[in-house]
PDB file of C-alpha atoms in Angstrom:
ATOM      1  CA  UNK A  24      73.400 117.772 220.720  1.00  0.00           C
ATOM      2  CA  UNK A  25      72.861 118.541 224.393  1.00  0.00           C
ATOM      3  CA  UNK A  26      73.594 116.033 227.089  1.00  0.00           C
ATOM      4  CA  UNK A  27      69.845 115.786 227.761  1.00  0.00           C
ATOM      5  CA  UNK A  28      69.111 114.843 224.136  1.00  0.00           C
ATOM      6  CA  UNK A  29      71.830 112.192 224.106  1.00  0.00           C
ATOM      7  CA  UNK A  30      70.632 110.723 227.416  1.00  0.00           C
ATOM      8  CA  UNK A  31      67.009 110.601 226.226  1.00  0.00           C
ATOM      9  CA  UNK A  32      67.998 108.898 222.974  1.00  0.00           C
ATOM     10  CA  UNK A  33      70.088 106.286 224.788  1.00  0.00           C
ATOM     11  CA  UNK A  34      67.254 105.632 227.258  1.00  0.00           C
ATOM     12  CA  UNK A  35      64.728 105.153 224.423  1.00  0.00           C
ATOM     13  CA  UNK A  36      67.109 102.732 222.725  1.00  0.00           C
ATOM     14  CA  UNK A  37      67.489 100.732 225.936  1.00  0.00           C
ATOM     15  CA  UNK A  38      63.715 100.513 226.364  1.00  0.00           C
ATOM     16  CA  UNK A  39      63.250  99.250 222.799  1.00  0.00           C
ATOM     17  CA  UNK A  40      66.011  96.708 223.277  1.00  0.00           C
ATOM     18  CA  UNK A  41      64.444  95.534 226.556  1.00  0.00           C
ATOM     19  CA  UNK A  42      61.003  95.151 224.974  1.00  0.00           C
ATOM     20  CA  UNK A  43      62.510  93.180 222.121  1.00  0.00           C
ATOM     21  CA  UNK A  44      64.268  90.828 224.546  1.00  0.00           C
ATOM     22  CA  UNK A  45      61.018  90.281 226.476  1.00  0.00           C
ATOM     23  CA  UNK A  46      59.154  89.455 223.277  1.00  0.00           C
ATOM     24  CA  UNK A  47      61.894  87.059 222.227  1.00  0.00           C
ATOM     25  CA  UNK A  48      61.792  85.380 225.631  1.00  0.00           C
ATOM     26  CA  UNK A  49      57.998  85.099 225.537  1.00  0.00           C
ATOM     27  CA  UNK A  50      58.126  83.581 222.053  1.00  0.00           C
ATOM     28  CA  UNK A  51      60.836  81.189 223.205  1.00  0.00           C
ATOM     29  CA  UNK A  52      58.711  80.107 226.201  1.00  0.00           C
ATOM     30  CA  UNK A  53      55.657  79.626 224.018  1.00  0.00           C
ATOM     31  CA  UNK A  54      57.662  77.554 221.555  1.00  0.00           C
ATOM     32  CA  UNK A  55      59.054  75.398 224.379  1.00  0.00           C
ATOM     33  CA  UNK A  56      55.562  74.791 225.785  1.00  0.00           C
ATOM     34  CA  UNK A  57      54.252  73.786 222.372  1.00  0.00           C
ATOM     35  CA  UNK A  58      57.278  71.593 221.751  1.00  0.00           C
ATOM     36  CA  UNK A  59      56.928  69.882 225.140  1.00  0.00           C
ATOM     37  CA  UNK A  60      53.201  69.350 224.632  1.00  0.00           C
ATOM     38  CA  UNK A  61      53.867  67.757 221.247  1.00  0.00           C
ATOM     39  CA  UNK A  62      56.565  65.587 222.835  1.00  0.00           C
ATOM     40  CA  UNK A  63      54.176  64.434 225.576  1.00  0.00           C
ATOM     41  CA  UNK A  64      51.440  63.685 223.046  1.00  0.00           C
ATOM     42  CA  UNK A  65      53.866  61.733 220.864  1.00  0.00           C
ATOM     43  CA  UNK A  66      55.137  59.771 223.877  1.00  0.00           C
ATOM     44  CA  UNK A  67      51.585  58.995 224.971  1.00  0.00           C
ATOM     45  CA  UNK A  68      50.702  57.718 221.498  1.00  0.00           C
ATOM     46  CA  UNK A  69      53.881  55.636 221.435  1.00  0.00           C
ATOM     47  CA  UNK A  70      53.155  53.985 224.788  1.00  0.00           C
ATOM     48  CA  UNK A  71      49.569  53.278 223.767  1.00  0.00           C
ATOM     49  CA  UNK A  72      50.836  51.729 220.555  1.00  0.00           C
ATOM     50  CA  UNK A  73      53.367  49.698 222.519  1.00  0.00           C
ATOM     51  CA  UNK A  74      50.658  48.452 224.832  1.00  0.00           C
ATOM     52  CA  UNK A  75      48.516  47.511 221.874  1.00  0.00           C
ATOM     53  CA  UNK A  76      51.322  45.581 220.230  1.00  0.00           C
ATOM     54  CA  UNK A  77      52.942  44.082 223.320  1.00  0.00           C
ATOM     55  CA  UNK A  78      49.932  43.599 225.562  1.00  0.00           C
ATOM     56  CA  UNK A  79      50.987  40.632 227.728  1.00  0.00           C
ATOM     57  CA  UNK A  80      47.514  39.111 227.877  1.00  0.00           C
ATOM     58  CA  UNK A  81      45.879  39.523 224.470  1.00  0.00           C
ATOM     59  CA  UNK A  82      47.300  36.431 222.800  1.00  0.00           C
ATOM     60  CA  UNK A  83      47.878  34.509 226.017  1.00  0.00           C
ATOM     61  CA  UNK A  84      44.369  34.696 227.434  1.00  0.00           C
ATOM     62  CA  UNK A  85      42.596  34.434 224.087  1.00  0.00           C
ATOM     63  CA  UNK A  86      43.241  30.686 224.002  1.00  0.00           C
ATOM     64  CA  UNK A  87      44.123  30.147 227.676  1.00  0.00           C
ATOM     65  CA  UNK A  88      42.374  27.515 229.737  1.00  0.00           C
ATOM     66  CA  UNK A  89      42.859  27.570 233.515  1.00  0.00           C
ATOM     67  CA  UNK A  90      44.707  24.550 234.889  1.00  0.00           C
ATOM     68  CA  UNK A  91      42.462  21.862 236.359  1.00  0.00           C
ATOM     69  CA  UNK A  92      41.540  22.797 239.891  1.00  0.00           C
ATOM     70  CA  UNK A  93      41.815  20.168 242.565  1.00  0.00           C
ATOM     71  CA  UNK A  94      39.671  21.006 245.607  1.00  0.00           C
ATOM     72  CA  UNK A  95      41.767  21.803 248.648  1.00  0.00           C
ATOM     73  CA  UNK A  96      41.111  19.770 251.784  1.00  0.00           C
ATOM     74  CA  UNK A  97      40.256  21.905 254.794  1.00  0.00           C
ATOM     75  CA  UNK A  98      42.375  20.867 257.784  1.00  0.00           C
ATOM     76  CA  UNK A  99      41.323  23.491 260.341  1.00  0.00           C
ATOM     77  CA  UNK A 100      39.001  23.124 263.323  1.00  0.00           C
ATOM     78  CA  UNK A 101      35.344  22.277 262.843  1.00  0.00           C
ATOM     79  CA  UNK A 102      33.030  25.122 261.983  1.00  0.00           C
ATOM     80  CA  UNK A 103      31.431  24.916 265.430  1.00  0.00           C
ATOM     81  CA  UNK A 104      34.804  25.526 267.087  1.00  0.00           C
ATOM     82  CA  UNK A 105      35.686  28.424 264.796  1.00  0.00           C
ATOM     83  CA  UNK A 106      34.947  31.705 266.506  1.00  0.00           C
ATOM     84  CA  UNK A 107      33.545  34.748 264.771  1.00  0.00           C
ATOM     85  CA  UNK A 108      36.977  36.067 263.875  1.00  0.00           C
ATOM     86  CA  UNK A 109      38.489  37.125 260.548  1.00  0.00           C
ATOM     87  CA  UNK A 110      42.163  36.995 259.652  1.00  0.00           C
ATOM     88  CA  UNK A 111      43.195  39.749 257.243  1.00  0.00           C
ATOM     89  CA  UNK A 112      46.074  38.795 254.955  1.00  0.00           C
ATOM     90  CA  UNK A 113      47.740  41.639 253.062  1.00  0.00           C
ATOM     91  CA  UNK A 114      49.482  41.222 249.723  1.00  0.00           C
ATOM     92  CA  UNK A 115      51.203  44.229 248.200  1.00  0.00           C
ATOM     93  CA  UNK A 116      54.076  45.235 245.895  1.00  0.00           C
ATOM     94  CA  UNK A 117      55.317  41.748 245.120  1.00  0.00           C
ATOM     95  CA  UNK A 118      56.484  42.970 241.693  1.00  0.00           C
ATOM     96  CA  UNK A 119      56.727  39.698 239.808  1.00  0.00           C
ATOM     97  CA  UNK A 120      59.155  40.423 236.974  1.00  0.00           C
ATOM     98  CA  UNK A 121      61.270  42.923 238.906  1.00  0.00           C
ATOM     99  CA  UNK A 122      65.038  42.610 238.798  1.00  0.00           C
ATOM    100  CA  UNK A 123      67.692  44.260 240.984  1.00  0.00           C
ATOM    101  CA  UNK A 124      71.299  43.491 241.896  1.00  0.00           C
ATOM    102  CA  UNK A 125      72.366  43.213 245.504  1.00  0.00           C
ATOM    103  CA  UNK A 126      75.091  45.850 245.090  1.00  0.00           C
ATOM    104  CA  UNK A 127      72.382  48.344 244.075  1.00  0.00           C
ATOM    105  CA  UNK A 128      70.181  47.638 247.086  1.00  0.00           C
ATOM    106  CA  UNK A 129      70.412  49.311 250.495  1.00  0.00           C
ATOM    107  CA  UNK A 130      69.720  45.864 252.002  1.00  0.00           C
ATOM    108  CA  UNK A 131      72.570  44.400 249.941  1.00  0.00           C
ATOM    109  CA  UNK A 132      70.097  41.835 248.704  1.00  0.00           C
ATOM    110  CA  UNK A 133      68.983  41.443 245.109  1.00  0.00           C
ATOM    111  CA  UNK A 134      65.503  40.669 243.832  1.00  0.00           C
ATOM    112  CA  UNK A 135      64.109  38.590 240.996  1.00  0.00           C
ATOM    113  CA  UNK A 136      60.987  36.754 239.886  1.00  0.00           C
ATOM    114  CA  UNK A 137      62.257  33.567 241.529  1.00  0.00           C
ATOM    115  CA  UNK A 138      62.816  35.537 244.730  1.00  0.00           C
ATOM    116  CA  UNK A 139      59.234  36.831 244.534  1.00  0.00           C
ATOM    117  CA  UNK A 140      57.904  33.272 244.255  1.00  0.00           C
ATOM    118  CA  UNK A 141      60.041  32.168 247.205  1.00  0.00           C
ATOM    119  CA  UNK A 142      58.692  35.085 249.264  1.00  0.00           C
ATOM    120  CA  UNK A 143      55.093  34.027 248.577  1.00  0.00           C
ATOM    121  CA  UNK A 144      55.842  30.453 249.653  1.00  0.00           C
ATOM    122  CA  UNK A 145      57.524  31.683 252.833  1.00  0.00           C
ATOM    123  CA  UNK A 146      54.598  34.014 253.502  1.00  0.00           C
ATOM    124  CA  UNK A 147      52.158  31.109 253.098  1.00  0.00           C
ATOM    125  CA  UNK A 148      54.070  28.977 255.598  1.00  0.00           C
ATOM    126  CA  UNK A 149      54.278  31.878 258.067  1.00  0.00           C
ATOM    127  CA  UNK A 150      50.504  32.334 257.904  1.00  0.00           C
ATOM    128  CA  UNK A 151      49.985  28.619 258.477  1.00  0.00           C
ATOM    129  CA  UNK A 152      52.217  28.710 261.539  1.00  0.00           C
ATOM    130  CA  UNK A 153      50.440  31.757 262.988  1.00  0.00           C
ATOM    131  CA  UNK A 154      47.022  30.134 262.543  1.00  0.00           C
ATOM    132  CA  UNK A 155      48.079  26.814 264.022  1.00  0.00           C
ATOM    133  CA  UNK A 156      49.599  28.506 267.079  1.00  0.00           C
ATOM    134  CA  UNK A 157      46.278  30.155 268.011  1.00  0.00           C
ATOM    135  CA  UNK A 158      44.057  28.463 270.569  1.00  0.00           C
ATOM    136  CA  UNK A 159      40.973  29.334 268.530  1.00  0.00           C
ATOM    137  CA  UNK A 160      39.822  29.070 264.944  1.00  0.00           C
ATOM    138  CA  UNK A 161      38.707  31.677 262.412  1.00  0.00           C
ATOM    139  CA  UNK A 162      35.386  31.902 260.656  1.00  0.00           C
ATOM    140  CA  UNK A 163      36.989  33.374 257.554  1.00  0.00           C
ATOM    141  CA  UNK A 164      40.080  34.889 255.916  1.00  0.00           C
ATOM    142  CA  UNK A 165      40.200  37.982 253.709  1.00  0.00           C
ATOM    143  CA  UNK A 166      43.097  38.188 251.268  1.00  0.00           C
ATOM    144  CA  UNK A 167      43.550  41.839 250.302  1.00  0.00           C
ATOM    145  CA  UNK A 168      45.765  42.463 247.282  1.00  0.00           C
ATOM    146  CA  UNK A 169      46.790  46.121 247.339  1.00  0.00           C
ATOM    147  CA  UNK A 170      48.387  46.457 243.919  1.00  0.00           C
ATOM    148  CA  UNK A 171      51.641  46.103 241.998  1.00  0.00           C
ATOM    149  CA  UNK A 172      51.647  42.325 242.053  1.00  0.00           C
ATOM    150  CA  UNK A 173      52.970  42.429 238.496  1.00  0.00           C
ATOM    151  CA  UNK A 174      55.992  44.672 237.940  1.00  0.00           C
ATOM    152  CA  UNK A 175      55.670  45.766 234.329  1.00  0.00           C
ATOM    153  CA  UNK A 176      53.350  46.115 231.413  1.00  0.00           C
ATOM    154  CA  UNK A 177      54.003  44.020 228.338  1.00  0.00           C
ATOM    155  CA  UNK A 178      56.665  46.381 227.067  1.00  0.00           C
ATOM    156  CA  UNK A 179      58.581  46.887 230.319  1.00  0.00           C
ATOM    157  CA  UNK A 180      57.040  50.175 231.464  1.00  0.00           C
ATOM    158  CA  UNK A 181      54.680  51.338 234.200  1.00  0.00           C
ATOM    159  CA  UNK A 182      51.206  52.507 233.256  1.00  0.00           C
ATOM    160  CA  UNK A 183      52.600  56.079 233.134  1.00  0.00           C
ATOM    161  CA  UNK A 184      55.435  55.115 230.799  1.00  0.00           C
ATOM    162  CA  UNK A 185      58.343  54.867 233.245  1.00  0.00           C
ATOM    163  CA  UNK A 186      60.929  52.371 232.031  1.00  0.00           C
ATOM    164  CA  UNK A 187      61.560  49.523 234.473  1.00  0.00           C
ATOM    165  CA  UNK A 188      64.292  46.933 235.015  1.00  0.00           C
ATOM    166  CA  UNK A 189      62.838  43.438 234.680  1.00  0.00           C
ATOM    167  CA  UNK A 190      63.851  39.833 234.210  1.00  0.00           C
ATOM    168  CA  UNK A 191      60.648  38.639 232.537  1.00  0.00           C
ATOM    169  CA  UNK A 192      57.505  40.072 230.952  1.00  0.00           C
ATOM    170  CA  UNK A 193      54.304  38.931 229.271  1.00  0.00           C
ATOM    171  CA  UNK A 194      53.259  35.279 229.674  1.00  0.00           C
ATOM    172  CA  UNK A 195      56.250  34.299 231.801  1.00  0.00           C
ATOM    173  CA  UNK A 196      55.587  37.032 234.342  1.00  0.00           C
ATOM    174  CA  UNK A 197      51.870  36.206 234.424  1.00  0.00           C
ATOM    175  CA  UNK A 198      52.511  32.480 234.897  1.00  0.00           C
ATOM    176  CA  UNK A 199      54.936  33.002 237.782  1.00  0.00           C
ATOM    177  CA  UNK A 200      52.458  35.265 239.559  1.00  0.00           C
ATOM    178  CA  UNK A 201      49.479  33.014 238.853  1.00  0.00           C
ATOM    179  CA  UNK A 202      51.148  29.848 240.154  1.00  0.00           C
ATOM    180  CA  UNK A 203      52.535  31.570 243.250  1.00  0.00           C
ATOM    181  CA  UNK A 204      49.241  33.122 244.281  1.00  0.00           C
ATOM    182  CA  UNK A 205      47.410  29.845 243.624  1.00  0.00           C
ATOM    183  CA  UNK A 206      49.830  28.327 246.144  1.00  0.00           C
ATOM    184  CA  UNK A 207      48.983  31.078 248.650  1.00  0.00           C
ATOM    185  CA  UNK A 208      45.211  30.779 248.157  1.00  0.00           C
ATOM    186  CA  UNK A 209      45.339  26.978 248.364  1.00  0.00           C
ATOM    187  CA  UNK A 210      47.196  27.294 251.665  1.00  0.00           C
ATOM    188  CA  UNK A 211      44.522  29.668 252.962  1.00  0.00           C
ATOM    189  CA  UNK A 212      41.736  27.325 251.814  1.00  0.00           C
ATOM    190  CA  UNK A 213      43.293  24.553 253.868  1.00  0.00           C
ATOM    191  CA  UNK A 214      43.290  26.761 256.977  1.00  0.00           C
ATOM    192  CA  UNK A 215      40.001  28.660 256.746  1.00  0.00           C
ATOM    193  CA  UNK A 216      36.407  27.649 256.148  1.00  0.00           C
ATOM    194  CA  UNK A 217      35.885  30.688 253.932  1.00  0.00           C
ATOM    195  CA  UNK A 218      38.413  32.713 251.943  1.00  0.00           C
ATOM    196  CA  UNK A 219      37.437  36.015 250.345  1.00  0.00           C
ATOM    197  CA  UNK A 220      39.791  37.748 247.893  1.00  0.00           C
ATOM    198  CA  UNK A 221      39.763  41.490 247.226  1.00  0.00           C
ATOM    199  CA  UNK A 222      42.046  43.204 244.736  1.00  0.00           C
ATOM    200  CA  UNK A 223      42.814  46.802 243.812  1.00  0.00           C
ATOM    201  CA  UNK A 224      45.121  48.047 241.092  1.00  0.00           C
ATOM    202  CA  UNK A 225      48.564  49.590 241.435  1.00  0.00           C
ATOM    203  CA  UNK A 226      50.486  51.983 239.206  1.00  0.00           C
ATOM    204  CA  UNK A 227      52.885  49.456 237.671  1.00  0.00           C
ATOM    205  CA  UNK A 228      50.436  47.183 235.875  1.00  0.00           C
ATOM    206  CA  UNK A 229      46.899  48.054 236.875  1.00  0.00           C
ATOM    207  CA  UNK A 230      45.137  46.221 234.051  1.00  0.00           C
ATOM    208  CA  UNK A 231      47.477  43.252 234.390  1.00  0.00           C
ATOM    209  CA  UNK A 232      46.708  42.879 238.099  1.00  0.00           C
ATOM    210  CA  UNK A 233      42.989  42.994 237.299  1.00  0.00           C
ATOM    211  CA  UNK A 234      43.344  40.250 234.685  1.00  0.00           C
ATOM    212  CA  UNK A 235      45.509  38.185 237.045  1.00  0.00           C
ATOM    213  CA  UNK A 236      42.928  38.133 239.816  1.00  0.00           C
ATOM    214  CA  UNK A 237      40.070  37.697 237.384  1.00  0.00           C
ATOM    215  CA  UNK A 238      41.834  34.562 236.138  1.00  0.00           C
ATOM    216  CA  UNK A 239      42.472  33.395 239.698  1.00  0.00           C
TER     217      UNK A 239
END
């Protein structure tokens, strides 16, 4: 055979081999996409099942009665002395149920549900001090909860399925948050003639936060 014939044959063989590799790669990509889609669908079904089984509120709230409410005594200035001013109180990312060790924190300070409760009490006292130091009163207070008050869903995940470190879930987490925010709201009721509460959901436990503030 001539050199030209050999070269042409080798080139044709290379082209066929290249096309085959491309087809194999395309099939491999398609298989991976299908496999990943099936994995995502399976994970989604699993998390939904988990939420259905371990929903932190289903059994708890079905027979739950709110604790007896004792009216809070208002200790602020008279309504006539209260100027047309509103104090906005923000509440965000408290993460009741979250757990971290101090050696894993850039602040070298750990976090826990008890720490979250202590923070709310300290926050309440700080607000009281700020209000009492003013030389005027407020006509109202707006408490704006901006989400992620609860750290986890009933099974220890975010709403998107991210696994979280926690020290309590379900009823215990709900009770800690409920009692702490009752303390905060009671403090506000003692300082302001009118208290309005607004709440939006976060990405850690959106439905749980809604139920929490509905109960409150």
